[in-house]
Tab-separated table of C-alpha atoms and ligand atoms in Angstrom:
chain	number	residue	atom	x	y	z
A	602	MET	CA	154.853	110.360	121.538
A	603	LYS	CA	153.903	107.002	120.038
A	604	ILE	CA	150.675	105.433	118.864
A	605	THR	CA	150.111	102.328	120.995
A	606	LYS	CA	146.661	101.086	120.017
A	607	ILE	CA	143.978	101.757	117.419
A	608	VAL	CA	140.357	100.677	117.711
A	609	GLY	CA	138.222	100.911	114.561
A	610	TYR	CA	134.426	101.006	114.857
A	611	TYR	CA	131.953	100.539	112.019
A	612	ILE	CA	128.846	102.337	113.223
A	613	GLU	CA	125.349	103.133	111.956
A	614	LEU	CA	124.002	106.545	112.939
A	615	PRO	CA	120.175	106.538	112.924
A	616	LEU	CA	118.527	109.427	111.033
A	617	ILE	CA	115.405	111.131	112.386
A	618	GLU	CA	113.959	111.086	108.866
A	619	PRO	CA	115.387	109.715	105.599
A	620	PHE	CA	117.887	112.049	103.900
A	621	VAL	CA	117.037	112.273	100.192
A	622	ILE	CA	119.225	113.645	97.408
A	623	ASN	CA	118.682	112.999	93.736
A	624	TYR	CA	120.876	109.893	93.518
A	625	ALA	CA	120.278	108.269	96.908
A	626	THR	CA	118.009	107.933	99.930
A	627	TYR	CA	119.686	107.317	103.292
A	628	HIS	CA	117.867	105.831	106.299
A	629	CYS	CA	120.974	105.818	108.464
A	630	MET	CA	124.559	106.944	107.899
A	631	HIS	CA	127.384	104.426	107.936
A	632	SER	CA	130.516	105.777	109.557
A	633	VAL	CA	133.934	104.495	110.585
A	634	ILE	CA	135.332	105.805	113.869
A	635	VAL	CA	139.045	105.726	114.702
A	636	GLU	CA	140.023	105.655	118.386
A	637	MET	CA	143.777	106.248	118.573
A	638	HIS	CA	145.645	105.600	121.835
A	639	THR	CA	149.116	106.909	122.676
A	640	ASP	CA	151.844	106.204	125.230
A	641	ALA	CA	151.134	109.673	126.690
A	642	GLY	CA	147.698	108.472	127.769
A	643	ILE	CA	146.019	110.743	125.215
A	644	VAL	CA	143.220	109.245	123.108
A	645	GLY	CA	142.199	110.918	119.835
A	646	TYR	CA	139.064	110.324	117.798
A	647	GLY	CA	138.602	110.527	114.036
A	648	GLU	CA	135.797	109.732	111.617
A	649	GLY	CA	135.474	108.660	107.986
A	650	VAL	CA	132.153	108.863	106.164
A	651	ALA	CA	132.101	107.617	102.590
A	652	ASP	CA	130.105	108.827	99.641
A	653	GLU	CA	130.392	106.231	96.880
A	654	HIS	CA	129.218	108.787	94.300
A	655	VAL	CA	131.856	111.381	95.172
A	656	THR	CA	135.116	109.660	96.113
A	657	GLY	CA	134.411	106.045	95.159
A	658	GLU	CA	134.828	104.856	98.734
A	659	SER	CA	132.338	102.821	100.760
A	660	ALA	CA	132.055	102.499	104.539
A	661	GLU	CA	132.966	98.792	104.195
A	662	GLY	CA	135.999	99.789	102.142
A	663	ILE	CA	137.168	102.367	104.692
A	664	TYR	CA	136.802	99.816	107.472
A	665	ALA	CA	138.651	97.103	105.524
A	666	ASN	CA	141.487	99.447	104.534
A	667	LEU	CA	141.777	100.771	108.084
A	668	GLN	CA	142.182	97.190	109.298
A	669	TRP	CA	145.366	96.647	107.280
A	670	ILE	CA	146.723	100.178	107.671
A	671	ALA	CA	146.188	100.556	111.448
A	672	PRO	CA	148.919	98.011	112.436
A	673	LYS	CA	151.428	100.007	110.343
A	674	LEU	CA	150.694	103.131	112.415
A	675	ILE	CA	151.501	101.532	115.760
A	676	GLY	CA	154.757	102.946	117.131
A	677	GLN	CA	154.639	106.069	114.941
A	678	ASP	CA	154.578	109.614	116.302
A	679	PRO	CA	151.035	111.031	115.902
A	680	LEU	CA	152.357	114.607	116.122
A	681	ASN	CA	154.168	114.336	112.754
A	682	ILE	CA	151.043	114.981	110.725
A	683	GLU	CA	152.616	115.939	107.385
A	684	SER	CA	154.873	112.888	107.345
A	685	MET	CA	151.936	110.709	108.419
A	686	HIS	CA	150.061	111.910	105.322
A	687	GLN	CA	153.103	111.180	103.142
A	688	TYR	CA	153.197	107.687	104.625
A	689	LEU	CA	149.463	107.108	104.064
A	690	ASN	CA	149.846	108.305	100.465
A	691	SER	CA	152.683	105.809	99.985
A	692	LEU	CA	150.402	103.005	101.201
A	693	ILE	CA	147.238	103.788	99.238
A	694	LEU	CA	146.184	106.156	96.468
A	695	GLY	CA	143.085	108.288	96.970
A	696	ASN	CA	140.747	107.052	99.724
A	697	PRO	CA	140.328	110.530	101.217
A	698	ALA	CA	137.640	109.626	103.786
A	699	LEU	CA	139.865	106.822	105.115
A	700	LYS	CA	142.736	109.321	105.405
A	701	ALA	CA	140.419	111.886	107.006
A	702	SER	CA	139.486	109.373	109.732
A	703	ILE	CA	143.177	109.077	110.689
A	704	ASP	CA	144.001	112.775	110.162
A	705	ILE	CA	141.189	113.950	112.457
A	706	ALA	CA	142.354	111.603	115.235
A	707	LEU	CA	145.903	112.998	114.852
A	708	TYR	CA	144.675	116.587	115.232
A	709	ASP	CA	142.551	115.614	118.241
A	710	ILE	CA	145.699	114.149	119.849
A	711	LEU	CA	147.807	117.195	118.915
A	712	GLY	CA	145.228	119.538	120.436
A	713	LYS	CA	144.888	117.493	123.628
A	714	HIS	CA	148.693	117.339	123.902
A	715	ALA	CA	148.997	121.125	123.497
A	716	ASN	CA	145.888	121.668	125.632
A	717	LEU	CA	144.453	123.874	122.891
A	718	PRO	CA	141.426	123.628	120.595
A	719	VAL	CA	142.277	122.466	117.073
A	720	TYR	CA	141.229	125.823	115.606
A	721	GLN	CA	143.924	127.490	117.698
A	722	LEU	CA	146.557	125.200	116.179
A	723	LEU	CA	145.361	126.102	112.677
A	724	GLY	CA	145.644	129.855	113.123
A	725	GLY	CA	143.157	130.825	115.807
A	726	LYS	CA	139.703	132.345	115.608
A	727	THR	CA	138.828	134.406	112.526
A	728	VAL	CA	135.224	134.836	113.687
A	729	GLU	CA	133.628	134.744	117.118
A	730	ARG	CA	131.092	132.119	116.149
A	731	LEU	CA	130.004	130.164	113.116
A	732	ASP	CA	126.527	129.939	111.703
A	733	TYR	CA	125.293	127.169	109.459
A	734	ALA	CA	122.689	126.474	106.830
A	735	LYS	CA	120.025	123.829	107.204
A	736	VAL	CA	119.884	121.375	104.330
A	737	LEU	CA	116.489	120.179	103.090
A	738	SER	CA	116.019	116.842	101.346
A	739	VAL	CA	114.470	116.572	97.873
A	740	LYS	CA	110.700	116.785	98.524
A	741	SER	CA	107.483	118.015	96.900
A	742	ILE	CA	106.822	121.774	97.023
A	743	GLU	CA	104.100	121.271	99.643
A	744	ALA	CA	106.425	119.319	101.921
A	745	THR	CA	109.246	121.808	101.274
A	746	ARG	CA	107.011	124.746	102.284
A	747	LYS	CA	106.191	122.916	105.502
A	748	ASP	CA	109.892	122.316	106.193
A	749	ILE	CA	110.659	126.003	105.521
A	750	ASP	CA	107.931	127.071	107.991
A	751	THR	CA	109.481	124.830	110.649
A	752	LEU	CA	112.998	126.117	109.984
A	753	LEU	CA	112.083	129.800	110.007
A	754	ALA	CA	110.098	129.299	113.208
A	755	SER	CA	113.158	127.650	114.798
A	756	GLY	CA	115.416	130.601	113.922
A	757	TYR	CA	117.241	129.511	110.763
A	758	LYS	CA	118.130	132.198	108.238
A	759	VAL	CA	119.846	130.183	105.516
A	760	ILE	CA	118.178	127.266	103.800
A	761	LYS	CA	119.856	124.939	101.350
A	762	VAL	CA	117.446	123.270	98.971
A	763	LYS	CA	118.360	120.052	97.211
A	764	LEU	CA	117.049	119.952	93.641
A	765	GLY	CA	117.724	117.405	90.956
A	766	ASP	CA	114.710	116.764	88.788
A	767	ASN	CA	114.460	117.984	85.212
A	768	ILE	CA	115.471	121.604	84.832
A	769	ASN	CA	112.000	123.018	84.095
A	770	ASP	CA	110.342	121.353	87.088
A	771	ASP	CA	113.257	122.392	89.290
A	772	ILE	CA	113.089	126.027	88.172
A	773	GLN	CA	109.356	126.116	88.765
A	774	LYS	CA	109.893	124.728	92.273
A	775	LEU	CA	112.717	127.191	92.936
A	776	LYS	CA	110.495	130.114	91.896
A	777	GLN	CA	107.770	128.854	94.238
A	778	ILE	CA	110.290	128.632	97.098
A	779	LEU	CA	111.699	132.125	96.432
A	780	ASP	CA	108.179	133.487	96.274
A	781	TYR	CA	107.315	131.718	99.547
A	782	ILE	CA	110.201	133.370	101.461
A	783	LYS	CA	110.075	136.770	99.771
A	784	ASP	CA	108.759	138.610	102.844
A	785	THR	CA	111.156	136.916	105.282
A	786	ASP	CA	114.872	137.565	105.882
A	787	ALA	CA	115.751	134.019	104.806
A	788	GLU	CA	118.057	133.268	101.924
A	789	ILE	CA	118.255	130.240	99.653
A	790	ARG	CA	121.125	128.131	98.373
A	791	VAL	CA	120.537	125.418	95.788
A	792	ASP	CA	122.439	122.143	95.422
A	793	CYS	CA	121.752	120.009	92.343
A	794	ASN	CA	124.307	117.243	93.033
A	795	GLN	CA	125.191	117.077	89.292
A	796	ALA	CA	121.594	116.507	88.178
A	797	TRP	CA	121.350	118.926	85.246
A	798	SER	CA	122.928	118.307	81.858
A	799	ASN	CA	122.160	121.047	79.344
A	800	PRO	CA	124.012	124.321	80.077
A	801	LYS	CA	122.061	126.305	77.463
A	802	ALA	CA	118.728	125.159	78.928
A	803	ILE	CA	119.949	126.115	82.417
A	804	VAL	CA	120.926	129.620	81.292
A	805	GLN	CA	117.572	129.974	79.523
A	806	ALA	CA	115.654	128.790	82.607
A	807	PHE	CA	117.521	131.146	84.943
A	808	SER	CA	117.016	134.155	82.680
A	809	SER	CA	113.618	134.594	84.378
A	810	ILE	CA	115.036	134.577	87.928
A	811	HIS	CA	116.532	137.770	89.313
A	812	ASP	CA	116.295	137.336	93.050
A	813	PRO	CA	119.028	138.450	95.453
A	814	LYS	CA	117.738	135.875	97.950
A	815	LEU	CA	119.137	133.146	95.693
A	816	LYS	CA	122.773	133.040	96.825
A	817	TRP	CA	124.253	130.340	94.626
A	818	ILE	CA	123.788	127.169	92.606
A	819	GLU	CA	125.971	124.284	93.724
A	820	GLN	CA	127.294	121.645	91.331
A	821	PRO	CA	124.592	121.961	88.662
A	822	LEU	CA	126.398	119.751	86.150
A	823	LYS	CA	128.248	116.425	86.199
A	824	TYR	CA	131.529	116.559	88.139
A	825	ASN	CA	133.665	116.410	84.981
A	826	ASP	CA	131.702	118.826	82.785
A	827	MET	CA	134.280	121.627	82.843
A	828	ASP	CA	133.117	123.091	79.510
A	829	GLY	CA	129.522	123.204	80.727
A	830	MET	CA	130.587	124.935	83.939
A	831	LYS	CA	132.499	127.534	81.894
A	832	TYR	CA	129.395	128.164	79.790
A	833	LEU	CA	127.288	128.760	82.916
A	834	TYR	CA	130.007	130.948	84.447
A	835	ASP	CA	130.144	133.082	81.310
A	836	HIS	CA	126.380	133.403	80.833
A	837	MET	CA	124.709	133.429	84.259
A	838	ASN	CA	124.325	136.099	86.910
A	839	VAL	CA	124.023	133.604	89.778
A	840	SER	CA	127.156	132.524	91.669
A	841	LEU	CA	128.307	128.960	91.066
A	842	MET	CA	129.719	126.624	93.698
A	843	ALA	CA	131.794	123.543	92.852
A	844	ASP	CA	131.409	120.469	95.039
A	845	GLU	CA	131.817	117.051	93.386
A	846	MET	CA	133.973	118.727	90.691
A	847	ILE	CA	136.809	119.501	93.138
A	848	LYS	CA	137.818	116.978	95.768
A	849	ASP	CA	141.270	118.217	96.716
A	850	VAL	CA	144.101	120.595	95.922
A	851	ASP	CA	145.265	118.423	92.992
A	852	ASP	CA	141.846	118.749	91.328
A	853	LEU	CA	141.902	122.502	91.832
A	854	VAL	CA	145.397	123.188	90.465
A	855	ARG	CA	144.688	120.999	87.430
A	856	LEU	CA	142.213	123.624	86.245
A	857	LYS	CA	143.940	126.441	84.400
A	858	THR	CA	141.036	128.762	85.210
A	859	PRO	CA	138.339	127.696	87.667
A	860	HIS	CA	134.930	128.599	86.282
A	861	PHE	CA	133.102	128.902	89.564
A	862	ASN	CA	132.976	131.498	92.335
A	863	LEU	CA	132.810	129.248	95.383
A	864	LEU	CA	134.089	125.872	96.506
A	865	ASN	CA	132.493	123.393	98.897
A	866	VAL	CA	135.410	121.838	100.794
A	867	LYS	CA	134.764	118.580	102.636
A	868	LEU	CA	137.282	116.853	104.868
A	869	MET	CA	136.016	113.539	103.471
A	870	LYS	CA	136.814	114.593	99.890
A	871	CYS	CA	140.323	115.892	100.494
A	872	GLY	CA	141.701	113.636	103.256
A	873	GLY	CA	141.126	115.573	106.450
A	874	ILE	CA	142.068	118.831	108.132
A	875	HIS	CA	145.677	118.956	106.920
A	876	ASN	CA	144.714	118.683	103.243
A	877	ALA	CA	141.705	120.984	103.630
A	878	VAL	CA	144.028	123.748	104.840
A	879	LYS	CA	146.162	123.355	101.682
A	880	LEU	CA	143.091	123.387	99.437
A	881	ILE	CA	141.591	126.453	101.127
A	882	HIS	CA	144.867	128.393	100.821
A	883	VAL	CA	145.199	127.599	97.117
A	884	ALA	CA	141.552	128.562	96.570
A	885	GLU	CA	142.216	131.849	98.363
A	886	ALA	CA	145.127	132.585	96.018
A	887	LEU	CA	142.772	131.967	93.077
A	888	GLY	CA	140.106	134.293	94.501
A	889	ILE	CA	137.657	131.489	95.286
A	890	GLU	CA	135.810	131.636	98.594
A	891	CYS	CA	135.212	128.375	100.428
A	892	GLN	CA	132.526	126.649	102.390
A	893	ILE	CA	133.108	123.656	104.624
A	894	GLY	CA	130.437	121.046	104.128
A	895	SER	CA	130.140	117.424	105.188
A	896	MET	CA	128.927	113.982	104.194
A	897	VAL	CA	126.401	114.003	107.096
A	898	GLU	CA	128.866	113.154	109.847
A	899	SER	CA	128.663	112.666	113.616
A	900	SER	CA	129.945	115.174	116.153
A	901	ILE	CA	133.529	114.043	115.433
A	902	GLY	CA	133.689	114.803	111.695
A	903	SER	CA	131.456	117.866	112.090
A	904	ALA	CA	133.618	119.323	114.881
A	905	ALA	CA	136.736	118.787	112.760
A	906	GLY	CA	135.068	120.742	109.947
A	907	TYR	CA	134.038	123.576	112.266
A	908	HIS	CA	137.531	123.913	113.739
A	909	THR	CA	138.942	124.252	110.220
A	910	ALA	CA	136.265	126.784	109.285
A	911	MET	CA	136.897	128.799	112.449
A	912	ALA	CA	140.617	129.179	111.746
A	913	LEU	CA	140.655	130.053	108.046
A	914	GLU	CA	139.527	133.455	106.874
A	915	ASN	CA	138.761	132.142	103.396
A	916	VAL	CA	136.024	129.860	104.748
A	917	LYS	CA	132.909	132.019	104.587
A	918	THR	CA	130.128	129.520	105.249
A	919	THR	CA	129.550	126.076	106.745
A	920	GLU	CA	127.084	123.249	106.245
A	921	LEU	CA	127.909	120.678	108.883
A	922	THR	CA	124.584	119.747	110.372
A	923	GLY	CA	124.919	115.953	110.530
A	924	PRO	CA	124.435	115.786	114.316
A	925	LEU	CA	121.088	117.602	113.984
A	926	LEU	CA	119.814	114.881	111.641
A	927	PHE	CA	120.581	111.942	113.926
A	928	SER	CA	118.249	110.553	116.558
A	929	GLN	CA	121.399	109.439	118.395
A	930	ASP	CA	124.948	110.791	118.104
A	931	ILE	CA	128.228	109.607	119.640
A	932	GLY	CA	129.456	113.062	120.696
A	933	ASP	CA	128.191	116.279	122.201
A	934	LEU	CA	128.887	119.010	119.624
A	935	THR	CA	126.420	121.719	120.629
A	936	TYR	CA	124.154	123.627	118.249
A	937	ASN	CA	122.290	126.790	119.231
A	938	ILE	CA	120.281	127.604	116.113
A	939	PRO	CA	121.675	129.021	113.867
A	940	TYR	CA	125.099	128.880	115.549
A	941	VAL	CA	127.365	126.047	116.607
A	942	ASP	CA	129.207	126.227	119.910
A	943	LEU	CA	132.755	124.880	119.573
A	944	GLY	CA	133.759	125.712	123.133
A	945	ASN	CA	137.337	125.989	124.358
A	946	GLY	CA	138.043	122.307	124.981
A	947	ALA	CA	141.358	120.811	123.881
A	948	GLY	CA	141.552	118.957	120.563
A	949	LEU	CA	138.155	118.620	118.894
A	950	GLY	CA	136.623	119.768	122.178
A	951	ILE	CA	133.947	117.100	122.288
A	952	GLN	CA	133.179	114.292	124.699
A	953	ILE	CA	132.578	110.852	123.227
A	954	ASP	CA	129.543	109.019	124.573
A	955	THR	CA	131.079	105.559	124.855
A	956	ASN	CA	127.714	103.938	125.633
A	957	ALA	CA	126.206	105.376	122.449
A	958	LEU	CA	129.309	104.364	120.498
A	959	ALA	CA	128.963	100.783	121.772
A	960	LYS	CA	125.245	100.739	121.006
A	961	LEU	CA	125.661	101.984	117.412
A	962	THR	CA	128.654	99.767	116.641
A	963	VAL	CA	128.030	97.053	114.058
A	964	LYS	CA	131.574	95.672	114.237
A	965	GLN	CA	134.950	96.682	115.596
A	966	PHE	CA	138.610	95.674	115.578
A	967	GLU	CA	141.605	96.525	117.739
A	968	VAL	CA	145.333	96.516	117.048
B	785	MG	MG1	126.913	119.422	97.427
């Protein structure tokens, strides 16, 4: 099989309400869509969503790099995924979201060619269905309580709270949230997105929280504060999840001893499905359980994440709820709270709404 044409779309996905984390507020998500055509008549779709604060990429950068890389892919065999990654690595260092956009399209083509869902190609189902956590923006306690009421009423069981103020205010808010859900069967995960800085103060603050409903604290410290993470790991009774600290398998093997219990794997951090599989296997060998999260992606990137999660036993949780945050999406990945329905369709198993894609496109190129 040969790649005959690539269309790149720079799109803006409109959010129902602004998505707020401690370092940024997003009103829409910028995404780059890869539409890869082949001489077998199969068309695969991929997506790259940048986070400047995590991988150093921007949506403009992904689009610009895709424009000069896409012509080099014409004529190549999309089924040779490992060698395609080697080739991409020879062209450009890093740029994992760019590589993910190509990788996901390759897997979509492979699945459509084999007439199998991507998860089947990666090892098959390890669970019958996947549930997901709902992520709440940084908000006041009053607004957060209101959001929690809405979520519990809709059927969610797992709520991820974004914190990222000073540690004392955050701990007070966390206690209020835990108190608010204490008579429900909900559980809480916390993501600080690197906001805290003093490991001793964190340990001190958490010494007053002993609540089994608090499942873990994600990336409390700056991405490169390995010593701080070790201090927390040695002194706290709450599980720790690494996110910004570990992008890919190279980051993980560089650590002699990982001082965290859990790892948030994102296709956009590691370069797509192929590299996520490597990372998740190495994490498994180190005794670290994984989650697959996302950068707030459309149905394409989210489906790719769910297929990977479905096939790998070491992925225990997912947070891929981008499509639920958009007022318009370009695909039809189906959510039945609190489960996602991957279906049995070939490849990513989603239909692309070409009208929506055209409507949300800011610019596009074709080679
Ligand atoms: Mg995170």
